[in-house]
CSV table of C-alpha atoms (C1' of nucleotides) in Angstrom, one decimal:
chain,number,residue,atom,x,y,z
N,155,MET,CA,79.7,115.0,117.9
N,156,VAL,CA,76.8,117.2,117.2
N,157,ARG,CA,77.4,120.4,118.9
N,158,THR,CA,74.1,122.2,118.6
N,159,SER,CA,75.5,125.6,119.3
N,160,LYS,CA,72.8,128.2,120.1
N,161,LYS,CA,72.6,131.6,118.5
N,162,LYS,CA,74.2,133.6,121.3
N,163,LYS,CA,77.4,131.5,121.3
N,164,PRO,CA,78.2,130.8,117.7
N,165,VAL,CA,82.0,130.6,118.0
N,166,SER,CA,83.0,129.8,121.5
N,167,ILE,CA,86.2,127.9,121.8
N,168,THR,CA,85.9,124.8,124.0
N,169,VAL,CA,88.7,124.0,126.4
N,170,SER,CA,89.5,121.0,128.5
N,171,LEU,CA,92.0,121.0,131.4
N,172,VAL,CA,94.3,118.3,132.7
N,173,GLU,CA,96.0,119.4,135.9
N,174,ASP,CA,96.4,117.6,139.2
N,175,ILE,CA,96.4,120.6,141.6
N,176,ASP,CA,92.9,121.5,142.4
N,177,ASP,CA,93.4,125.2,143.0
N,178,ILE,CA,95.2,125.8,139.8
N,179,ARG,CA,92.7,123.7,137.8
N,180,GLU,CA,89.8,125.6,139.3
N,181,GLY,CA,91.5,128.9,138.8
N,182,LEU,CA,92.1,128.1,135.1
N,183,ALA,CA,88.5,127.1,134.6
N,184,ASP,CA,87.3,130.4,136.2
N,185,LEU,CA,89.7,132.4,134.1
N,186,ILE,CA,88.6,130.7,130.9
N,187,ASN,CA,84.9,130.9,131.7
N,188,GLY,CA,85.4,134.6,132.3
N,189,TYR,CA,85.5,135.1,128.6
N,190,ASP,CA,82.4,134.7,126.4
N,191,GLU,CA,84.8,133.6,123.7
N,192,PHE,CA,85.8,130.5,125.7
N,193,ARG,CA,84.0,127.7,127.5
N,194,CYS,CA,85.7,125.2,129.8
N,195,ILE,CA,84.0,121.9,129.2
N,196,GLY,CA,86.3,119.6,130.9
N,197,SER,CA,88.5,119.4,134.0
N,198,HIS,CA,90.6,116.4,134.8
N,199,ARG,CA,93.2,115.6,137.5
N,200,THR,CA,94.8,112.5,136.1
N,201,GLY,CA,96.0,111.4,132.7
N,202,ALA,CA,93.8,108.3,132.8
N,203,GLU,CA,90.8,110.5,133.4
N,204,ALA,CA,91.7,112.8,130.6
N,205,LEU,CA,92.2,109.9,128.2
N,206,ARG,CA,88.8,108.5,129.1
N,207,GLU,CA,86.8,111.8,129.1
N,208,ILE,CA,88.4,114.0,126.4
N,209,PRO,CA,87.2,111.8,123.5
N,210,ARG,CA,83.7,112.4,124.7
N,211,GLU,CA,84.2,116.2,125.3
N,212,LYS,CA,85.9,116.8,122.0
N,213,PRO,CA,87.3,120.1,123.1
N,214,ASP,CA,88.9,122.5,120.6
N,215,VAL,CA,91.9,122.9,122.9
N,216,VAL,CA,93.4,120.9,125.7
N,217,LEU,CA,95.5,122.6,128.4
N,218,MET,CA,97.8,120.0,129.8
N,219,ASP,CA,100.1,119.9,132.7
N,220,ILE,CA,103.2,117.7,132.5
N,221,ASN,CA,103.4,116.5,136.1
N,222,LEU,CA,100.5,114.3,136.6
N,223,PRO,CA,100.0,111.7,139.3
N,224,ASP,CA,99.7,108.7,137.0
N,225,LEU,CA,101.1,108.9,133.5
N,226,SER,CA,103.1,111.9,132.4
N,227,GLY,CA,101.4,114.7,130.5
N,228,ILE,CA,103.8,113.9,127.6
N,229,GLU,CA,102.6,110.3,127.4
N,230,CYS,CA,99.0,111.6,127.6
N,231,VAL,CA,99.6,113.9,124.7
N,232,ARG,CA,101.1,111.1,122.7
N,233,ARG,CA,98.1,108.9,123.1
N,234,LEU,CA,95.5,111.6,122.5
N,235,LYS,CA,97.4,112.7,119.4
N,236,ALA,CA,97.6,109.2,118.1
N,237,GLU,CA,93.8,108.9,118.3
N,238,TYR,CA,92.8,112.5,117.5
N,239,PRO,CA,95.6,114.0,115.4
N,240,ASP,CA,93.6,117.3,115.0
N,241,LEU,CA,93.2,117.9,118.7
N,242,GLN,CA,95.2,121.0,119.7
N,243,ILE,CA,97.1,120.5,122.9
N,244,MET,CA,98.9,123.2,124.8
N,245,MET,CA,101.3,122.3,127.5
N,246,LEU,CA,101.2,124.4,130.7
N,247,THR,CA,103.9,123.5,133.1
N,248,MET,CA,106.2,124.7,135.8
N,249,TYR,CA,109.5,123.7,134.3
N,250,GLU,CA,111.2,124.5,131.1
N,251,ASP,CA,113.6,121.6,131.0
N,252,SER,CA,114.8,121.3,127.5
N,253,GLU,CA,114.3,117.5,127.4
N,254,GLN,CA,110.7,117.8,128.5
N,255,VAL,CA,110.0,120.6,126.0
N,256,PHE,CA,111.3,118.6,123.0
N,257,GLN,CA,109.6,115.4,124.1
N,258,ALA,CA,106.3,117.2,124.5
N,259,LEU,CA,106.6,118.8,121.1
N,260,ALA,CA,107.6,115.5,119.6
N,261,ALA,CA,104.6,113.9,121.2
N,262,GLY,CA,102.4,116.4,119.4
N,263,ALA,CA,101.9,119.4,121.6
N,264,SER,CA,101.1,122.5,119.7
N,265,GLY,CA,102.1,125.1,122.3
N,266,TYR,CA,104.1,125.3,125.5
N,267,LEU,CA,103.7,127.8,128.2
N,268,VAL,CA,105.3,128.1,131.6
N,269,LYS,CA,102.9,128.5,134.5
N,270,ARG,CA,104.0,132.0,135.4
N,271,THR,CA,102.5,133.2,132.2
N,272,PRO,CA,100.1,136.1,133.0
N,273,PRO,CA,96.4,135.3,132.6
N,274,GLY,CA,95.9,137.6,129.7
N,275,GLN,CA,98.7,136.0,127.7
N,276,LEU,CA,97.4,132.6,128.5
N,277,ILE,CA,94.0,133.5,127.0
N,278,GLU,CA,95.7,135.0,124.0
N,279,ALA,CA,97.7,131.8,123.6
N,280,LEU,CA,94.5,129.7,123.7
N,281,ARG,CA,93.1,131.9,120.9
N,282,GLU,CA,96.3,131.5,118.9
N,283,VAL,CA,96.6,127.8,119.2
N,284,HIS,CA,93.0,127.4,118.1
N,285,GLN,CA,93.8,129.6,115.1
N,286,GLY,CA,96.6,127.3,114.1
N,287,GLY,CA,99.5,128.9,115.8
N,288,SER,CA,102.0,127.6,118.3
N,289,PRO,CA,102.3,129.9,121.3
N,290,MET,CA,105.3,129.4,123.4
N,291,SER,CA,106.9,131.3,126.3
N,292,MET,CA,109.8,133.4,125.2
N,293,GLN,CA,112.4,131.2,126.7
N,294,ILE,CA,110.8,128.1,125.2
N,295,ALA,CA,110.7,129.6,121.7
N,296,ARG,CA,114.3,130.5,121.9
N,297,MET,CA,115.3,127.0,123.0
N,298,VAL,CA,113.3,125.5,120.1
N,299,VAL,CA,114.8,127.9,117.6
N,300,ASP,CA,118.3,127.4,119.0
N,301,SER,CA,117.9,123.7,118.5
N,302,PHE,CA,118.0,124.3,114.8
N,303,HIS,CA,121.1,126.4,115.0
N,304,HIS,CA,123.1,124.0,117.1
N,305,MET,CA,122.6,121.1,114.8
N,306,GLY,CA,124.7,122.6,112.1
N,307,PRO,CA,128.2,123.6,113.2
N,308,ALA,CA,129.9,120.4,112.3
N,309,ARG,CA,131.4,121.3,109.0
N,310,ASP,CA,129.8,119.5,106.2
N,311,GLU,CA,132.4,117.4,104.5
N,312,THR,CA,129.8,116.1,102.1
N,313,ALA,CA,129.8,119.6,100.5
N,314,ASN,CA,132.6,118.7,98.2
N,315,LEU,CA,130.8,115.8,96.7
N,316,THR,CA,129.6,116.0,93.2
N,317,PRO,CA,125.9,115.6,92.6
N,318,ARG,CA,126.4,112.1,91.3
N,319,GLU,CA,128.5,111.1,94.3
N,320,GLU,CA,125.8,112.5,96.6
N,321,GLU,CA,123.2,110.4,94.9
N,322,ILE,CA,125.3,107.3,95.3
N,323,LEU,CA,125.9,108.1,98.9
N,324,SER,CA,122.2,108.6,99.6
N,325,HIS,CA,121.4,105.2,98.2
N,326,LEU,CA,124.3,103.7,100.2
N,327,ALA,CA,122.7,105.3,103.3
N,328,LYS,CA,119.5,103.4,102.6
N,329,GLY,CA,121.4,100.2,103.0
N,330,LEU,CA,121.5,99.2,99.4
N,331,ARG,CA,124.3,97.0,98.1
N,332,TYR,CA,126.6,97.9,95.3
N,333,LYS,CA,124.6,95.8,93.0
N,334,GLU,CA,121.3,97.3,94.0
N,335,ILE,CA,122.6,100.9,93.6
N,336,ALA,CA,124.0,100.0,90.2
N,337,ASP,CA,120.7,98.6,89.1
N,338,THR,CA,118.6,101.6,90.3
N,339,LEU,CA,121.0,104.1,88.6
N,340,PHE,CA,121.4,101.9,85.5
N,341,ILE,CA,125.2,101.9,85.8
N,342,SER,CA,127.6,99.1,86.5
N,343,VAL,CA,128.8,97.9,89.8
N,344,GLU,CA,132.3,99.0,88.9
N,345,THR,CA,131.1,102.5,88.5
N,346,VAL,CA,129.5,102.5,91.8
N,347,ARG,CA,132.7,101.3,93.3
N,348,SER,CA,134.7,104.0,91.7
N,349,HIS,CA,132.4,106.6,93.0
N,350,LEU,CA,132.5,105.1,96.4
N,351,ARG,CA,136.3,105.1,96.5
N,352,ARG,CA,136.3,108.9,95.8
N,353,ILE,CA,133.6,109.5,98.3
N,354,TYR,CA,135.6,107.7,100.9
N,355,GLU,CA,138.6,109.7,100.1
N,356,LYS,CA,136.7,113.0,100.3
N,357,LEU,CA,135.0,112.1,103.6
N,358,HIS,CA,138.2,110.6,105.0
N,359,VAL,CA,136.5,107.3,105.9
N,360,ARG,CA,137.3,103.7,105.1
N,361,SER,CA,134.0,102.0,105.3
N,362,ARG,CA,130.4,102.4,104.2
N,363,THR,CA,129.2,102.7,107.7
N,364,GLU,CA,131.5,105.6,108.6
N,365,ALA,CA,130.4,107.3,105.4
N,366,VAL,CA,126.7,106.8,106.2
N,367,VAL,CA,127.2,108.2,109.7
N,368,LYS,CA,128.7,111.4,108.3
N,369,TYR,CA,126.0,111.6,105.7
N,370,LEU,CA,123.2,111.3,108.2
N,371,ARG,CA,124.7,113.8,110.6
N,372,LYS,CA,124.2,116.8,108.4
W,144,MET,CA,104.4,145.8,127.8
W,145,VAL,CA,103.8,147.3,131.2
W,146,ARG,CA,107.4,148.4,131.0
W,147,THR,CA,106.4,152.0,130.5
W,148,SER,CA,107.3,152.9,134.1
W,149,LYS,CA,108.8,156.2,135.2
W,150,LYS,CA,112.3,154.9,135.6
W,151,LYS,CA,112.7,154.4,131.9
W,152,LYS,CA,116.1,153.2,131.0
W,153,PRO,CA,118.1,155.8,129.0
W,154,VAL,CA,119.7,153.1,126.9
W,155,SER,CA,117.6,152.4,123.8
W,156,ILE,CA,117.7,149.2,121.8
W,157,THR,CA,119.7,149.8,118.6
W,158,VAL,CA,118.4,148.2,115.4
W,159,SER,CA,120.0,147.8,112.0
W,160,LEU,CA,118.0,147.0,108.8
W,161,VAL,CA,118.8,144.9,105.8
W,162,GLU,CA,116.2,145.3,103.1
W,163,ASP,CA,116.5,146.1,99.5
W,164,ILE,CA,113.2,147.9,98.8
W,165,ASP,CA,113.7,151.5,99.7
W,166,ASP,CA,110.1,152.2,100.7
W,167,ILE,CA,109.9,149.4,103.1
W,168,ARG,CA,113.3,150.1,104.5
W,169,GLU,CA,112.5,153.7,105.2
W,170,GLY,CA,109.1,152.8,106.6
W,171,LEU,CA,110.7,150.5,109.0
W,172,ALA,CA,113.3,153.0,110.1
W,173,ASP,CA,110.6,155.6,110.7
W,174,LEU,CA,108.5,153.1,112.6
W,175,ILE,CA,111.4,152.1,114.8
W,176,ASN,CA,112.5,155.7,115.5
W,177,GLY,CA,109.0,156.5,116.5
W,178,TYR,CA,109.7,154.7,119.8
W,179,ASP,CA,112.0,156.3,122.3
W,180,GLU,CA,112.9,152.8,123.3
W,181,PHE,CA,114.4,152.0,119.9
W,182,ARG,CA,117.0,153.6,117.7
W,183,CYS,CA,117.6,152.7,114.1
W,184,ILE,CA,121.3,153.0,113.6
W,185,GLY,CA,121.8,151.2,110.3
W,186,SER,CA,120.0,150.8,107.0
W,187,HIS,CA,121.4,148.6,104.3
W,188,ARG,CA,120.3,147.6,100.8
W,189,THR,CA,122.5,144.6,100.1
W,190,GLY,CA,124.0,141.7,102.0
W,191,ALA,CA,127.5,142.9,101.2
W,192,GLU,CA,126.8,146.3,102.6
W,193,ALA,CA,125.3,144.7,105.7
W,194,LEU,CA,128.3,142.4,106.2
W,195,ARG,CA,130.6,145.4,105.9
W,196,GLU,CA,128.8,147.9,108.1
W,197,ILE,CA,127.1,146.0,110.8
W,198,PRO,CA,130.3,145.0,112.5
W,199,ARG,CA,130.9,148.8,113.0
W,200,GLU,CA,127.4,149.6,114.1
W,201,LYS,CA,127.2,146.7,116.6
W,202,PRO,CA,123.4,146.9,116.8
W,203,ASP,CA,121.4,145.0,119.4
W,204,VAL,CA,119.1,143.6,116.8
W,205,VAL,CA,119.3,143.1,113.0
W,206,LEU,CA,116.1,143.1,111.0
W,207,MET,CA,116.9,141.0,107.9
W,208,ASP,CA,115.0,140.4,104.6
W,209,ILE,CA,115.6,137.1,102.8
W,210,ASN,CA,115.4,138.3,99.2
W,211,LEU,CA,118.5,140.5,98.7
W,212,PRO,CA,120.0,141.5,95.4
W,213,ASP,CA,123.4,139.9,96.0
W,214,LEU,CA,123.7,137.1,98.5
W,215,SER,CA,120.7,135.7,100.2
W,216,GLY,CA,119.6,136.9,103.6
W,217,ILE,CA,120.2,133.4,104.9
W,218,GLU,CA,123.8,133.4,103.9
W,219,CYS,CA,124.1,136.9,105.3
W,220,VAL,CA,122.8,135.6,108.7
W,221,ARG,CA,125.2,132.6,108.5
W,222,ARG,CA,128.2,134.9,108.1
W,223,LEU,CA,127.2,137.4,110.7
W,224,LYS,CA,126.5,134.7,113.2
W,225,ALA,CA,129.8,133.1,112.5
W,226,GLU,CA,131.6,136.3,113.4
W,227,TYR,CA,129.3,137.6,116.1
W,228,PRO,CA,127.4,134.7,117.7
W,229,ASP,CA,125.7,137.0,120.2
W,230,LEU,CA,124.1,139.2,117.5
W,231,GLN,CA,120.3,138.9,117.5
W,232,ILE,CA,118.9,138.6,114.0
W,233,MET,CA,115.2,138.6,113.1
W,234,MET,CA,114.1,137.6,109.7
W,235,LEU,CA,111.4,139.7,108.1
W,236,THR,CA,110.2,138.3,104.8
W,237,MET,CA,107.4,137.9,102.4
W,238,TYR,CA,107.4,134.2,102.1
W,239,GLU,CA,106.9,131.4,104.6
W,240,ASP,CA,108.3,128.6,102.6
W,241,SER,CA,109.3,125.9,105.0
W,242,GLU,CA,112.7,125.3,103.5
W,243,GLN,CA,113.6,129.0,103.9
W,244,VAL,CA,112.4,129.1,107.4
W,245,PHE,CA,114.4,126.1,108.5
W,246,GLN,CA,117.5,127.2,106.7
W,247,ALA,CA,117.2,130.7,108.2
W,248,LEU,CA,116.9,129.3,111.7
W,249,ALA,CA,119.7,126.8,111.1
W,250,ALA,CA,121.8,129.8,110.0
W,251,GLY,CA,121.3,131.4,113.3
W,252,ALA,CA,118.2,133.7,113.0
W,253,SER,CA,116.5,134.2,116.4
W,254,GLY,CA,113.1,135.2,115.1
W,255,TYR,CA,111.0,135.0,111.9
W,256,LEU,CA,108.2,137.3,111.0
W,257,VAL,CA,106.2,137.6,107.8
W,258,LYS,CA,106.0,141.1,106.4
W,259,ARG,CA,102.3,141.5,106.8
W,260,THR,CA,102.9,141.6,110.6
W,261,PRO,CA,101.2,144.7,112.0
W,262,PRO,CA,103.7,147.4,113.1
W,263,GLY,CA,102.8,147.1,116.8
W,264,GLN,CA,103.6,143.4,116.8
W,265,LEU,CA,106.8,144.0,114.9
W,266,ILE,CA,107.9,146.4,117.6
W,267,GLU,CA,106.9,143.9,120.3
W,268,ALA,CA,108.9,141.3,118.5
W,269,LEU,CA,112.0,143.4,118.5
W,270,ARG,CA,111.6,143.9,122.2
W,271,GLU,CA,111.2,140.2,122.6
W,272,VAL,CA,114.1,139.1,120.6
W,273,HIS,CA,116.3,141.6,122.5
W,274,GLN,CA,115.1,140.0,125.7
W,275,GLY,CA,116.2,136.6,124.6
W,276,GLY,CA,113.0,135.3,123.0
W,277,SER,CA,112.3,134.0,119.5
W,278,PRO,CA,109.2,135.8,118.1
W,279,MET,CA,107.7,134.0,115.2
W,280,SER,CA,104.6,134.6,113.2
W,281,MET,CA,101.8,132.2,114.1
W,282,GLN,CA,102.1,130.0,111.0
W,283,ILE,CA,105.9,129.9,111.3
W,284,ALA,CA,105.8,128.8,114.9
W,285,ARG,CA,103.4,126.1,114.0
W,286,MET,CA,105.7,124.8,111.2
W,287,VAL,CA,108.6,124.8,113.5
W,288,VAL,CA,106.7,122.9,116.2
W,289,ASP,CA,105.3,120.5,113.8
W,290,SER,CA,108.8,119.6,112.6
W,291,PHE,CA,109.4,118.0,115.9
W,292,HIS,CA,106.2,116.1,115.8
W,293,HIS,CA,106.8,114.5,112.4
W,294,MET,CA,110.1,113.5,113.6
W,295,GLY,CA,109.2,111.0,116.3
W,296,PRO,CA,106.4,108.6,115.3
W,297,ALA,CA,108.7,105.9,114.0
W,298,ARG,CA,108.6,103.3,116.8
W,299,ASP,CA,111.8,102.4,118.4
W,300,GLU,CA,112.7,98.9,117.4
W,301,THR,CA,115.9,99.1,119.3
W,302,ALA,CA,113.9,98.9,122.5
W,303,ASN,CA,114.0,95.2,122.5
W,304,LEU,CA,117.7,95.0,122.4
W,305,THR,CA,119.6,93.7,125.5
W,306,PRO,CA,122.2,96.0,127.0
W,307,ARG,CA,125.0,94.0,125.5
W,308,GLU,CA,123.4,94.2,122.1
W,309,GLU,CA,122.9,97.9,122.3
W,310,GLU,CA,126.6,98.2,123.3
W,311,ILE,CA,127.6,96.2,120.2
W,312,LEU,CA,125.3,98.2,118.0
W,313,SER,CA,126.7,101.5,119.3
W,314,HIS,CA,130.2,100.5,118.4
W,315,LEU,CA,129.0,99.3,115.1
W,316,ALA,CA,127.5,102.7,114.5
W,317,LYS,CA,130.9,104.3,115.0
W,318,GLY,CA,132.2,102.4,112.1
W,319,LEU,CA,134.2,99.8,113.9
W,320,ARG,CA,134.8,96.4,112.4
W,321,TYR,CA,134.0,93.1,114.0
W,322,LYS,CA,137.6,92.7,115.1
W,323,GLU,CA,137.8,96.2,116.6
W,324,ILE,CA,134.5,95.7,118.5
W,325,ALA,CA,135.7,92.3,119.7
W,326,ASP,CA,139.0,93.9,121.0
W,327,THR,CA,137.4,96.8,122.8
W,328,LEU,CA,134.9,94.5,124.5
W,329,PHE,CA,137.4,91.7,125.1
W,330,ILE,CA,135.3,89.1,123.5
W,331,SER,CA,135.9,87.0,120.4
W,332,VAL,CA,134.9,88.0,116.9
W,333,GLU,CA,132.6,85.1,116.7
W,334,THR,CA,130.7,86.4,119.7
W,335,VAL,CA,130.3,89.8,118.0
W,336,ARG,CA,129.0,88.1,115.0
W,337,SER,CA,126.4,86.1,116.9
W,338,HIS,CA,125.2,89.3,118.6
W,339,LEU,CA,125.0,91.0,115.3
W,340,ARG,CA,123.0,88.1,114.0
W,341,ARG,CA,120.4,88.6,116.8
W,342,ILE,CA,120.4,92.3,116.4
W,343,TYR,CA,119.7,92.0,112.7
W,344,GLU,CA,116.8,89.7,113.5
W,345,LYS,CA,115.3,92.0,116.0
W,346,LEU,CA,115.6,95.1,113.8
W,347,HIS,CA,114.5,93.2,110.7
W,348,VAL,CA,117.5,94.3,108.7
W,349,ARG,CA,120.2,92.3,106.8
W,350,SER,CA,123.2,94.6,106.9
W,351,ARG,CA,125.2,96.7,109.2
W,352,THR,CA,124.3,99.8,107.4
W,353,GLU,CA,120.6,99.3,107.8
W,354,ALA,CA,121.0,98.6,111.4
W,355,VAL,CA,123.1,101.7,112.0
W,356,VAL,CA,120.5,103.8,110.2
W,357,LYS,CA,117.8,102.6,112.5
W,358,TYR,CA,120.0,103.1,115.5
W,359,LEU,CA,120.8,106.7,114.6
W,360,ARG,CA,117.2,107.5,113.9
W,361,LYS,CA,116.1,107.4,117.5
D,229,DC,C1',143.8,123.6,72.2
D,230,DT,C1',145.4,121.6,76.3
D,231,DC,C1',144.3,120.2,81.1
D,232,DA,C1',141.5,118.9,84.9
D,233,DC,C1',137.8,116.5,86.4
D,234,DA,C1',133.4,114.2,86.6
D,235,DA,C1',131.4,110.0,85.2
D,236,DT,C1',131.6,105.7,83.3
D,237,DC,C1',133.6,100.9,83.0
D,238,DC,C1',137.0,96.8,83.8
D,239,DC,C1',140.1,93.3,86.4
D,240,DC,C1',142.3,91.3,90.6
D,241,DC,C1',142.7,90.1,95.4
D,242,DA,C1',142.3,89.9,100.3
D,243,DA,C1',139.7,91.2,104.1
D,244,DA,C1',135.3,91.9,106.0
D,245,DC,C1',130.7,90.5,106.3
D,246,DG,C1',126.1,87.7,106.5
D,247,DT,C1',124.3,83.3,107.5
D,248,DG,C1',123.8,78.4,108.7
D,249,DT,C1',124.5,75.1,112.4
D,250,DG,C1',125.8,73.9,116.9
D,251,DC,C1',126.9,74.2,121.9
D,252,DA,C1',128.3,75.9,126.7
D,253,DT,C1',127.7,79.1,130.4
D,254,DT,C1',125.4,82.5,133.1
D,255,DT,C1',121.2,85.5,134.2
D,256,DT,C1',116.5,86.5,134.2
D,257,DT,C1',112.1,85.4,134.9
D,258,DG,C1',107.7,83.0,135.1
V,246,DC,C1',112.9,75.6,140.5
V,247,DA,C1',112.7,75.1,135.6
V,248,DA,C1',112.2,77.4,131.4
V,249,DA,C1',113.6,81.2,128.7
V,250,DA,C1',116.7,84.5,127.4
V,251,DA,C1',121.2,86.4,127.2
V,252,DT,C1',125.9,85.9,126.5
V,253,DG,C1',129.8,83.7,124.8
V,254,DC,C1',132.4,80.7,121.4
V,255,DA,C1',133.5,77.9,117.0
V,256,DC,C1',133.6,76.4,112.0
V,257,DA,C1',132.1,76.7,107.3
V,258,DC,C1',130.5,78.8,103.1
V,259,DG,C1',129.4,82.1,99.8
V,260,DT,C1',128.9,87.2,99.1
V,261,DT,C1',130.1,91.9,99.6
V,262,DT,C1',133.3,95.2,100.2
V,263,DG,C1',137.7,98.1,100.1
V,264,DG,C1',141.8,99.1,97.9
V,265,DG,C1',145.1,98.6,94.1
V,266,DG,C1',145.9,99.0,89.5
V,267,DG,C1',144.0,100.9,85.0
V,268,DA,C1',141.0,103.1,80.6
V,269,DT,C1',137.5,106.0,78.0
V,270,DT,C1',134.4,109.8,77.2
V,271,DG,C1',132.3,114.6,77.7
V,272,DT,C1',132.5,119.1,79.6
V,273,DG,C1',134.2,123.3,81.0
V,274,DA,C1',138.1,126.5,82.5
V,275,DG,C1',142.0,128.6,81.1
DNA sequence: CTCACAATCCCCCAAACGTGTGCATTTTTG
DNA sequence: CAAAAATGCACACGTTTGGGGGATTGTGAG
């Protein structure tokens, strides 16, 4: 919408809140409005209300709680993001359960703070998320980073495959049949089969499915 | 940051550097030693040297460049982490290429800063990584968070499967044959086949491999 | 120059798979 | 309750796959 910003506030960042506990919500609004740089233009206590009002408010940033009375904050993020992919949403929640964190990020949240974050850091995080960053509490960031580490330790048996064999395997993993692989690579079905035999040997598997599973797990 | 209380702990955080450019390395050492809280106990120009010396130094935190003359900083991280899983390593590099970021994190890095990070923030990041956080430059954090987002949108077609069908599919995804699935579930091969037929319909696939791929993608 | 190995191709055969058609029990659900 | 879905089973047919033999070329290490 047309935001006829006046001269005195040329660059204030607009924020909308979604939080069911009145005290917290009002505290946040006061905090945010205490900075010239920010303006709290929305305050919602339910997910449904947020879904209805936020499209009208078009805030720069949404501060979203996870535990809402109706739908979860995660679902709320998912729907808002589906409609407005450029909307920046920061989760602000009590818990740091790993499942919730990953689901919230997968739903499209751009930041994730725990509620005990000091006010100053929260403001700094709002600034950051608006600038294209992804502020996270220390523990959250570590969880996220660790998730990359932990998904590697299973030794990669596909490492011994030749480039050609990997190519064949990648097509196999797309569900193509021998004939189809042969056609896309301009080789004969027999060649595909020879490669597959060696691939199975190297991966210690005896069926295409087992091979694909190993391939997708790396 | 308000940690500058009177009862300052006598134990300082030890840091070791791995960086091939002399000026930068020395600048970093000076910066770090400028704080009572930190002590730079190692300074290495190559990955090989780092691999050899760091085990002796046993620093609290390693600051690692990616572009090294011999092996890459990523490989260096991988090997150090394999030997000393509790070692905290922070990447400090010029580039923010997504491939390098993800590979570094997968290798076990706990933080990732770009070199243009102001000195004060670098020191703060060292503090944070030592406290169990994962400091990242703004853009890096956003890339990492986005990687979760882009991973989810594919709607889950397996949702319409009945419990029994999911059970069958899960066994199929382990690479079991019809007969093996039939035996473990105490049903006939024909029943397995009729389930599979319905699963294929629901998932819009026409082979076990395609079905397994869809199954593993959720 | 051997020797190994990747990459290509061929044949045979039996087992496994995908699909069509049909039907009998439960269980779920409108 | 009656309809709909889920679960179980069977037979038939053609296709695909996995495993067993080979063979030929090009390339690169020793």
